[in-house]
CSV table of C-alpha atoms in Angstrom, one decimal:
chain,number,residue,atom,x,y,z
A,1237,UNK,CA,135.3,50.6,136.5
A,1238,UNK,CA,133.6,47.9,138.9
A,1239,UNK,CA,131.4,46.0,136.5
A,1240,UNK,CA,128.5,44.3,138.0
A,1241,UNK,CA,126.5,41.5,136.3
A,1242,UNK,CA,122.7,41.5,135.9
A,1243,UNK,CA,120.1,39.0,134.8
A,1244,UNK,CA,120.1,39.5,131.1
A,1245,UNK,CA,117.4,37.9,129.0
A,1246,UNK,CA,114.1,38.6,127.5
A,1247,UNK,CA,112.0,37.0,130.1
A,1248,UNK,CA,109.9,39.1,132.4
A,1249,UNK,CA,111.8,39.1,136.1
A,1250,UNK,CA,110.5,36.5,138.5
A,1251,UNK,CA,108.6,37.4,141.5
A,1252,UNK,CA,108.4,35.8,144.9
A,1253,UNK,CA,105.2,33.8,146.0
A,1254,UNK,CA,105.3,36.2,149.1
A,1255,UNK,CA,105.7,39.2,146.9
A,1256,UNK,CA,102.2,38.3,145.5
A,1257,UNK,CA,100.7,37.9,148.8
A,1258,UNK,CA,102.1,40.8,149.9
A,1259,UNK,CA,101.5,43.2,147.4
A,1260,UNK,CA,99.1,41.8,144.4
A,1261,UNK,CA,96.5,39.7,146.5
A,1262,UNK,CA,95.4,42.6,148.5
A,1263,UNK,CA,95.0,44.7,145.6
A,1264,UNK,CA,93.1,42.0,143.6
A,1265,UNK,CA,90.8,41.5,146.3
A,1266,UNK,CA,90.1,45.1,146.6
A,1267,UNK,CA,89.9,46.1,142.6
A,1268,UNK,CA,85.9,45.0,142.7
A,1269,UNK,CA,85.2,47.7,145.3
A,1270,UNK,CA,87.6,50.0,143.8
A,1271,UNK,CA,85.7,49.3,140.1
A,1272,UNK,CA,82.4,49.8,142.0
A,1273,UNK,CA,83.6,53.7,143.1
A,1274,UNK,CA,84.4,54.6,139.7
A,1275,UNK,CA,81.0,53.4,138.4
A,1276,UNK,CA,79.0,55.4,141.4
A,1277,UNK,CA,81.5,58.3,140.8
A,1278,UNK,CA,80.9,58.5,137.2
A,1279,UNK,CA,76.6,58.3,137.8
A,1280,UNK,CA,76.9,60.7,140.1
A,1281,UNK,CA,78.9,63.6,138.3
A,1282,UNK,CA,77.9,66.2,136.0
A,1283,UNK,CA,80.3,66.9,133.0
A,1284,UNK,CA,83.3,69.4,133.4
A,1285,UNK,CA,84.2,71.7,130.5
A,1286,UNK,CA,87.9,72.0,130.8
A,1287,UNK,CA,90.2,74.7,128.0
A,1288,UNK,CA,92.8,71.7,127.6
A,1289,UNK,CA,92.4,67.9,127.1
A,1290,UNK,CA,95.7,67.1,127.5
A,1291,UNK,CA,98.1,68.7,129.5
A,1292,UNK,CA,102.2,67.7,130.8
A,1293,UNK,CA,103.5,69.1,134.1
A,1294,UNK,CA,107.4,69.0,133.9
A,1295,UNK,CA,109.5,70.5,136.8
A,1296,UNK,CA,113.0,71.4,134.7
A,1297,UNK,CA,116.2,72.5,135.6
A,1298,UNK,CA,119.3,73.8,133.0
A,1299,UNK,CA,116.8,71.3,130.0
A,1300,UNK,CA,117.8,74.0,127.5
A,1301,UNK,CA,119.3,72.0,124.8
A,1302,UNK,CA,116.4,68.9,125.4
A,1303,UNK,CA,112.9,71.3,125.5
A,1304,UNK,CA,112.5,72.2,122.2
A,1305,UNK,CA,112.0,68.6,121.2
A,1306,UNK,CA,110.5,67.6,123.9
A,1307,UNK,CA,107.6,70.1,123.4
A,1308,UNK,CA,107.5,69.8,119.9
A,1309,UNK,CA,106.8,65.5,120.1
A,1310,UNK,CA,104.4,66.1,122.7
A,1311,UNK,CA,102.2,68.5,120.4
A,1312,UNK,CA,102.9,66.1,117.5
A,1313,UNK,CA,101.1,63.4,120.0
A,1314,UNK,CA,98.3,65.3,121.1
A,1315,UNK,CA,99.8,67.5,124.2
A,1316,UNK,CA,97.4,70.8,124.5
A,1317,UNK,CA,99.1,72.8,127.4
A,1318,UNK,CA,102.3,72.4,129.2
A,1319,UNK,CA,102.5,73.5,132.6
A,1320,UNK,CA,106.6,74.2,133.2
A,1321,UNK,CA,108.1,74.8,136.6
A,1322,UNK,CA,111.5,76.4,136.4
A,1323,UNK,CA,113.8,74.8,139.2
A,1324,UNK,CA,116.6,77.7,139.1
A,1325,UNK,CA,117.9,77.1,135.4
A,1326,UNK,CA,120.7,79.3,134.7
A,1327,UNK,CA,120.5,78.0,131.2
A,1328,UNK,CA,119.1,80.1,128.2
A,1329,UNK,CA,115.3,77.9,128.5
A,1330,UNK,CA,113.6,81.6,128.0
A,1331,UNK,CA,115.0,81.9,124.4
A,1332,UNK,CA,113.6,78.0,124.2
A,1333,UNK,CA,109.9,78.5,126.1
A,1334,UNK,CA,109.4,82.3,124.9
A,1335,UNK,CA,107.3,81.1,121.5
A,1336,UNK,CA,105.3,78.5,122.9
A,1337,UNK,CA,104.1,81.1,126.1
A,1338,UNK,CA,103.1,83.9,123.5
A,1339,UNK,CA,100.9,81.1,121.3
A,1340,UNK,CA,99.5,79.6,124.9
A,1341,UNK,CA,100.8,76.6,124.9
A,1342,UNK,CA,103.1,76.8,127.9
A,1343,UNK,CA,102.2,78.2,131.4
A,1344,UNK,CA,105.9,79.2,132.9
A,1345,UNK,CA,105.8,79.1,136.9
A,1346,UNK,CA,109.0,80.1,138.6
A,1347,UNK,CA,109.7,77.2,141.4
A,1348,UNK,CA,113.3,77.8,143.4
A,1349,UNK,CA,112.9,75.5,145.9
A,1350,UNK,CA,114.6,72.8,146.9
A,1351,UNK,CA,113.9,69.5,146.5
A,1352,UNK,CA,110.8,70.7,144.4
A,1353,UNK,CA,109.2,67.9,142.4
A,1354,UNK,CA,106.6,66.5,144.8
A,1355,UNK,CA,105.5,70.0,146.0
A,1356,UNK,CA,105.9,71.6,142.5
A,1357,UNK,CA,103.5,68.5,140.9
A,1358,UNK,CA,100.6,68.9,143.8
A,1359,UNK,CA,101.2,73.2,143.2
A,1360,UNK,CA,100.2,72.4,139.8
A,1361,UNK,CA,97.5,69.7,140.2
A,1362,UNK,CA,95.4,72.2,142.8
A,1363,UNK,CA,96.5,75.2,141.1
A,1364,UNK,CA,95.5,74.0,137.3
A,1365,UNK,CA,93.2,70.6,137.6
A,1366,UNK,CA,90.4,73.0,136.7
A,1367,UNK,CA,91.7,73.5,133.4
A,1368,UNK,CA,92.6,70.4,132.0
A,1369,UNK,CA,91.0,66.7,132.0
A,1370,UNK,CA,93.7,64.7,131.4
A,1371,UNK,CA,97.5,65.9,134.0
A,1372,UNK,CA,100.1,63.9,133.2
A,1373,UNK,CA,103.5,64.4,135.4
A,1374,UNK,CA,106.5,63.2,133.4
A,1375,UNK,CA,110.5,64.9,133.5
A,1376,UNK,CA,112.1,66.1,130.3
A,1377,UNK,CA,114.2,62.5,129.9
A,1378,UNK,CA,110.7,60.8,129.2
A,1379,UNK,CA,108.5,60.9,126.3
A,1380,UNK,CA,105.4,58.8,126.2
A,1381,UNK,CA,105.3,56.2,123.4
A,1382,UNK,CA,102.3,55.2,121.6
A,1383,UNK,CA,102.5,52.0,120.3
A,1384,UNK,CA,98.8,50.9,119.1
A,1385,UNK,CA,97.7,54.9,118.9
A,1386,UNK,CA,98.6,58.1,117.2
A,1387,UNK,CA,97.0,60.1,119.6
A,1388,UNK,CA,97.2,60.9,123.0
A,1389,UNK,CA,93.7,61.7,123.3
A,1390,UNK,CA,92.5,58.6,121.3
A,1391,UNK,CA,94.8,56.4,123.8
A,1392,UNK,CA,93.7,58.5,127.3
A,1393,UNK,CA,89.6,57.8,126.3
A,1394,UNK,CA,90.1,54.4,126.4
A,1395,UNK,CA,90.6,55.3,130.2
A,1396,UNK,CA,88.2,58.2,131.4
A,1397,UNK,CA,86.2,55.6,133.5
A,1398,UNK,CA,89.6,55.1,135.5
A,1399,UNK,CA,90.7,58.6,137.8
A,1400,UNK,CA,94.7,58.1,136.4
A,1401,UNK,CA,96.5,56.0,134.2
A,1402,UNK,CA,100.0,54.8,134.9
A,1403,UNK,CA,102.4,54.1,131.8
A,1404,UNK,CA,105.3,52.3,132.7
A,1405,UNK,CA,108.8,53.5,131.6
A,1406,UNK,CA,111.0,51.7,129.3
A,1407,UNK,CA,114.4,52.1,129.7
A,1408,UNK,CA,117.3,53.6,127.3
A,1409,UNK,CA,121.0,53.9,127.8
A,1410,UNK,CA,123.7,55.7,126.2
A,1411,UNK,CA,123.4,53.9,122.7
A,1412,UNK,CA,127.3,53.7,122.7
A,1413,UNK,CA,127.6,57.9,122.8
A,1414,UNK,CA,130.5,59.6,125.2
A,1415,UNK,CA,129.2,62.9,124.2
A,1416,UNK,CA,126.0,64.9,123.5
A,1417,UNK,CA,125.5,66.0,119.7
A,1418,UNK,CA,123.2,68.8,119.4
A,1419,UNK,CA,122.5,68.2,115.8
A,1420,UNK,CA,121.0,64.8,116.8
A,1421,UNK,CA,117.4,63.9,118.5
A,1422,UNK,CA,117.1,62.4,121.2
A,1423,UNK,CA,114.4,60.1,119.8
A,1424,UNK,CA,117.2,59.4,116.6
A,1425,UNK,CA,120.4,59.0,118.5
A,1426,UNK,CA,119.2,56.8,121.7
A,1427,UNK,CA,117.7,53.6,120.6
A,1428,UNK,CA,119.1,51.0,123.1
A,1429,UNK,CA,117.0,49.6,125.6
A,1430,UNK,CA,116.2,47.2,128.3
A,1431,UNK,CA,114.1,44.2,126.8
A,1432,UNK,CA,111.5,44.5,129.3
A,1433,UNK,CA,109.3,47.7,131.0
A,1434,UNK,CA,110.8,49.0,134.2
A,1435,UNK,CA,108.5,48.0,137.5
A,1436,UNK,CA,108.1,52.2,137.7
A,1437,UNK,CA,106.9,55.2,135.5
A,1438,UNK,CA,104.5,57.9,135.5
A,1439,UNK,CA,100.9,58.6,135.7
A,1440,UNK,CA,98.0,60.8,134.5
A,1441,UNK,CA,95.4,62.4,136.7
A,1442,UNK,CA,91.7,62.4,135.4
A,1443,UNK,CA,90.5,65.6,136.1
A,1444,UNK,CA,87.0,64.0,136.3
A,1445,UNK,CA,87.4,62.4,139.6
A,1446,UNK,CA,87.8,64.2,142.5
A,1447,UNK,CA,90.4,64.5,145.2
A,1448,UNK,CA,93.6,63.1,144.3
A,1449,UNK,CA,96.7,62.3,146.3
A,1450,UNK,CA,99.4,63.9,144.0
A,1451,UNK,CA,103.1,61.9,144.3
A,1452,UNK,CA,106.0,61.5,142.0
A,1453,UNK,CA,104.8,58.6,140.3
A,1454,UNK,CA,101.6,57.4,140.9
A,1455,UNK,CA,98.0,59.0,142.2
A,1456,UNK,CA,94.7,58.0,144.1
A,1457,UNK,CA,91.7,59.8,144.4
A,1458,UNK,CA,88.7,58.5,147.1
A,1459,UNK,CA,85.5,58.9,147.0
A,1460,UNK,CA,83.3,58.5,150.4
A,1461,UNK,CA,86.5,58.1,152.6
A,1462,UNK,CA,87.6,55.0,149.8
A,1463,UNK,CA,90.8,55.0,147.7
A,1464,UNK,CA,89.7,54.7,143.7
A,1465,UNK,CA,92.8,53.1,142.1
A,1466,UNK,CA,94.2,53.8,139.3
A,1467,UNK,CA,94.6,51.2,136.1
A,1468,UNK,CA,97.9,50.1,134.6
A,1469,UNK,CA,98.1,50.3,130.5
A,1470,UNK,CA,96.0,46.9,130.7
A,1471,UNK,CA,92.8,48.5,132.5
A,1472,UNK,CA,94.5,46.3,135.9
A,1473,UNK,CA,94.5,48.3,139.4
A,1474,UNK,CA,98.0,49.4,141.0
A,1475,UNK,CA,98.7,51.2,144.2
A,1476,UNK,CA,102.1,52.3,144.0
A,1477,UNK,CA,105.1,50.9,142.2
A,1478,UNK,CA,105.3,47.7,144.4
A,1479,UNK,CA,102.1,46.9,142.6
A,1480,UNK,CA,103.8,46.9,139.0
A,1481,UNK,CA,105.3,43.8,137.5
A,1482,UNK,CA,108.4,43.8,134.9
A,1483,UNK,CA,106.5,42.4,132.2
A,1484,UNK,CA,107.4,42.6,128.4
A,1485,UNK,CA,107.2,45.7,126.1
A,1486,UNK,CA,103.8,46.7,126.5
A,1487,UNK,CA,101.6,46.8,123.3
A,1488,UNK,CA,99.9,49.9,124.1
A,1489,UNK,CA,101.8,52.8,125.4
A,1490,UNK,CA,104.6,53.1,127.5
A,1491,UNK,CA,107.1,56.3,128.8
A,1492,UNK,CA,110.4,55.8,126.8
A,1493,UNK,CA,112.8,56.8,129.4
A,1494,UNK,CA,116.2,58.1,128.0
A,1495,UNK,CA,117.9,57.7,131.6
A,1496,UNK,CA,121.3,58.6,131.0
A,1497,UNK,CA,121.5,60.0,127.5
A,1498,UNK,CA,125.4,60.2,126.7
A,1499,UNK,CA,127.8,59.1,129.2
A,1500,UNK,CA,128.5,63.2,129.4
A,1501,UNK,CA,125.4,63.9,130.5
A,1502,UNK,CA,124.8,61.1,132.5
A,1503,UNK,CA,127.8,62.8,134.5
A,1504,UNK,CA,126.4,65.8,134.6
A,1505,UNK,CA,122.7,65.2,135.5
A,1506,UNK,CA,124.1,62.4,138.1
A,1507,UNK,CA,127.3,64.5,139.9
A,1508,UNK,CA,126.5,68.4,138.8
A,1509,UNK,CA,123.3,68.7,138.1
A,1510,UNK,CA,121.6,67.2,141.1
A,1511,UNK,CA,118.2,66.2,142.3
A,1512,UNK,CA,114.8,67.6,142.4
A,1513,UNK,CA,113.2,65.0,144.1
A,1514,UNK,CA,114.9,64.0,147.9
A,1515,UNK,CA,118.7,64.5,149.2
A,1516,UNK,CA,118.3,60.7,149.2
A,1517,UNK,CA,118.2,60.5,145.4
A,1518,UNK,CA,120.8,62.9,145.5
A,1519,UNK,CA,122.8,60.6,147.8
A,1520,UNK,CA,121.5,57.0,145.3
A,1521,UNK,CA,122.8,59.1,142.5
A,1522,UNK,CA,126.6,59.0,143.5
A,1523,UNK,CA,126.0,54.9,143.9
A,1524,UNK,CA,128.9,52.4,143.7
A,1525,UNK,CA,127.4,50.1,140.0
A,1526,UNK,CA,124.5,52.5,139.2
A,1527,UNK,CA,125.0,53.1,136.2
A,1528,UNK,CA,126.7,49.9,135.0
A,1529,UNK,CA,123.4,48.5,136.4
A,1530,UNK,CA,121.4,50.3,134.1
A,1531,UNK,CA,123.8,50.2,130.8
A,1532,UNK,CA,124.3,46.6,130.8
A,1533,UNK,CA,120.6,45.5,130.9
A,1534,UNK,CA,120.3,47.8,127.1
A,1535,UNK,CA,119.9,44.6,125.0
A,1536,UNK,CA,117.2,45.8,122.6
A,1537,UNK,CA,116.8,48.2,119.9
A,1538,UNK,CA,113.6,49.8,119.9
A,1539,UNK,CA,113.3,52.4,117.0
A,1540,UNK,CA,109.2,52.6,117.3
A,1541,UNK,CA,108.8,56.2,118.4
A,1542,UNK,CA,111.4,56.9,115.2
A,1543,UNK,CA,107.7,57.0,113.3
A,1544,UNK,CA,107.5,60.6,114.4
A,1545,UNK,CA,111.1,61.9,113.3
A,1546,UNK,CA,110.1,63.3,110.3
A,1547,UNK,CA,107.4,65.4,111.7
A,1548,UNK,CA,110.0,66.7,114.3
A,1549,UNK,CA,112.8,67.5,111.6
């Protein structure tokens, strides 16, 4: 095994002076205008009754052993509705999702394409943004965190003058595991970590704004011809994920991001399983270092969303 070595502290990652320039000094110069459409969006528009609050879009593929628990934390948090787009499982998920469809909780949308997530996330935001204020798009690896809340709802009210919210991820490894133990949570058995938030994670889409552009991580609705941005956990603008800095563990929220789970399944979602997203993910996937780049930078334990175990059990 090639073992490559990576910058390994607790210190957030240095950016360039021309990185700023490039990326954060437009965006800082643009947030007053940007605040300024969410305040004439938000005077000018009448309340929307919506059946959900909350709702999760998840694009899944062969998740059976994972979407029980996944489901089940989310509800514990405050999740309404799930929105679940089957991307040719040949799994038993129907034995999994059958419950939660008959008590309403889960809105199952068969989605064989190829390559699906981007198309299967904007299928859901125009088919379903009707229903729900709050549309957050995160995979089945990722469950969101909430560090200073106990509710999802509490947390996302804190941002309904904002048209999305972006929760960076934090990174987990394999915790030391070869193999996958079904009698384990994920939540319990993978508590290793990077020490600081990856620069990328996932957003969610207030339903009260109009007009969003829909992507894989982040989203931007306009109003009058004019991007409104979204805010970052601490109420500041981002664009995209250049617009994210690597700062410590956030004290709000974040997306705990169990990337590789056991080194098994890391084989198996990396070289079987495939990709959802591109053939060039597909292709970064089989990467010489990839996932020694990830599995060395697991300095930290971070046990916090463990609060919730018992409820799960």
């Amino acid at each position: 095994m090639k073992i490559q070595h990576y910058q390994l502290n607790n210190e957030p990652i240095p950016k360039p002076i021309s990185e700023f320039v490039k990326y954060k000094l437009p965006l800082l110069l643009y947030a007053p205008v940007s605040y300024t459409l969410s305040l004439i969006h938000r005077l000018r528009s009448t309340k929307h009754e919506f059946r959900h609050k909350v709702s999760l879009c998840l694009i899944f593929k062969d998740e059976e052993p994972y979407l029980k628990e996944w489901i089940d934390y989310h509800i514990l948090i405050g999740v309404d509705h799930f929105y679940l787009y089957n991307n040719n499982s040949s799994d038993r998920f129907m034995e999994v999702l059958s419950p939660y469809i008959a008590q309403g909780k889960v809105t199952l949308i068969d989605f064989p394409e190829k390559y699906a997530q981007v198309k299967a996330y904007r299928h859901c935001y125009e088919t379903f943004h009707t229903e729900t204020e709050w549309l957050g798009y995160i995979d089945a690896d990722e469950y969101i965190n909430l560090i200073k809340y106990d509710s999802l709802k509490d947390l996302l009210d804190k941002y309904k003058n904002f048209p999305s919210v972006y929760l960076n991820w934090r990174m987990f490894g394999t915790s030391g595991h070869l193999k996958e133990n079904p009698d384990e949570f994920t939540i319990e058995r993978y508590t290793q970590a990077w020490a600081n938030l990856s620069s990328t994670g996932k957003g969610f889409i207030n339903n009260n704004f109009p007009s969003h552009s829909v992507s894989v991580h982040f989203h931007t609705s306009r109003l009058f011809s004019f991007p409104i941005l979204g805010v970052l956990a601490n109420k500041s603008p981002y664009r995209s994920t250049h617009f994210v800095s690597s700062l410590g563990v956030d004290k709000v929220a974040y997306i705990n991001h169990y990337w590789s789970r056991s080194l098994e399944f890391y084989r198996f979602k990396d070289f079987i399983k495939g990709d959802s997203t591109s053939a060039q993910n597909k292709k970064a996937r089989k990467g010489e270092g990839r996932f020694e780049k990830h599995e060395l930078r697991n300095i930290c334990k971070d046990f916090s969303i463990q609060r919730w175990l018992i409820f799960l059990k």
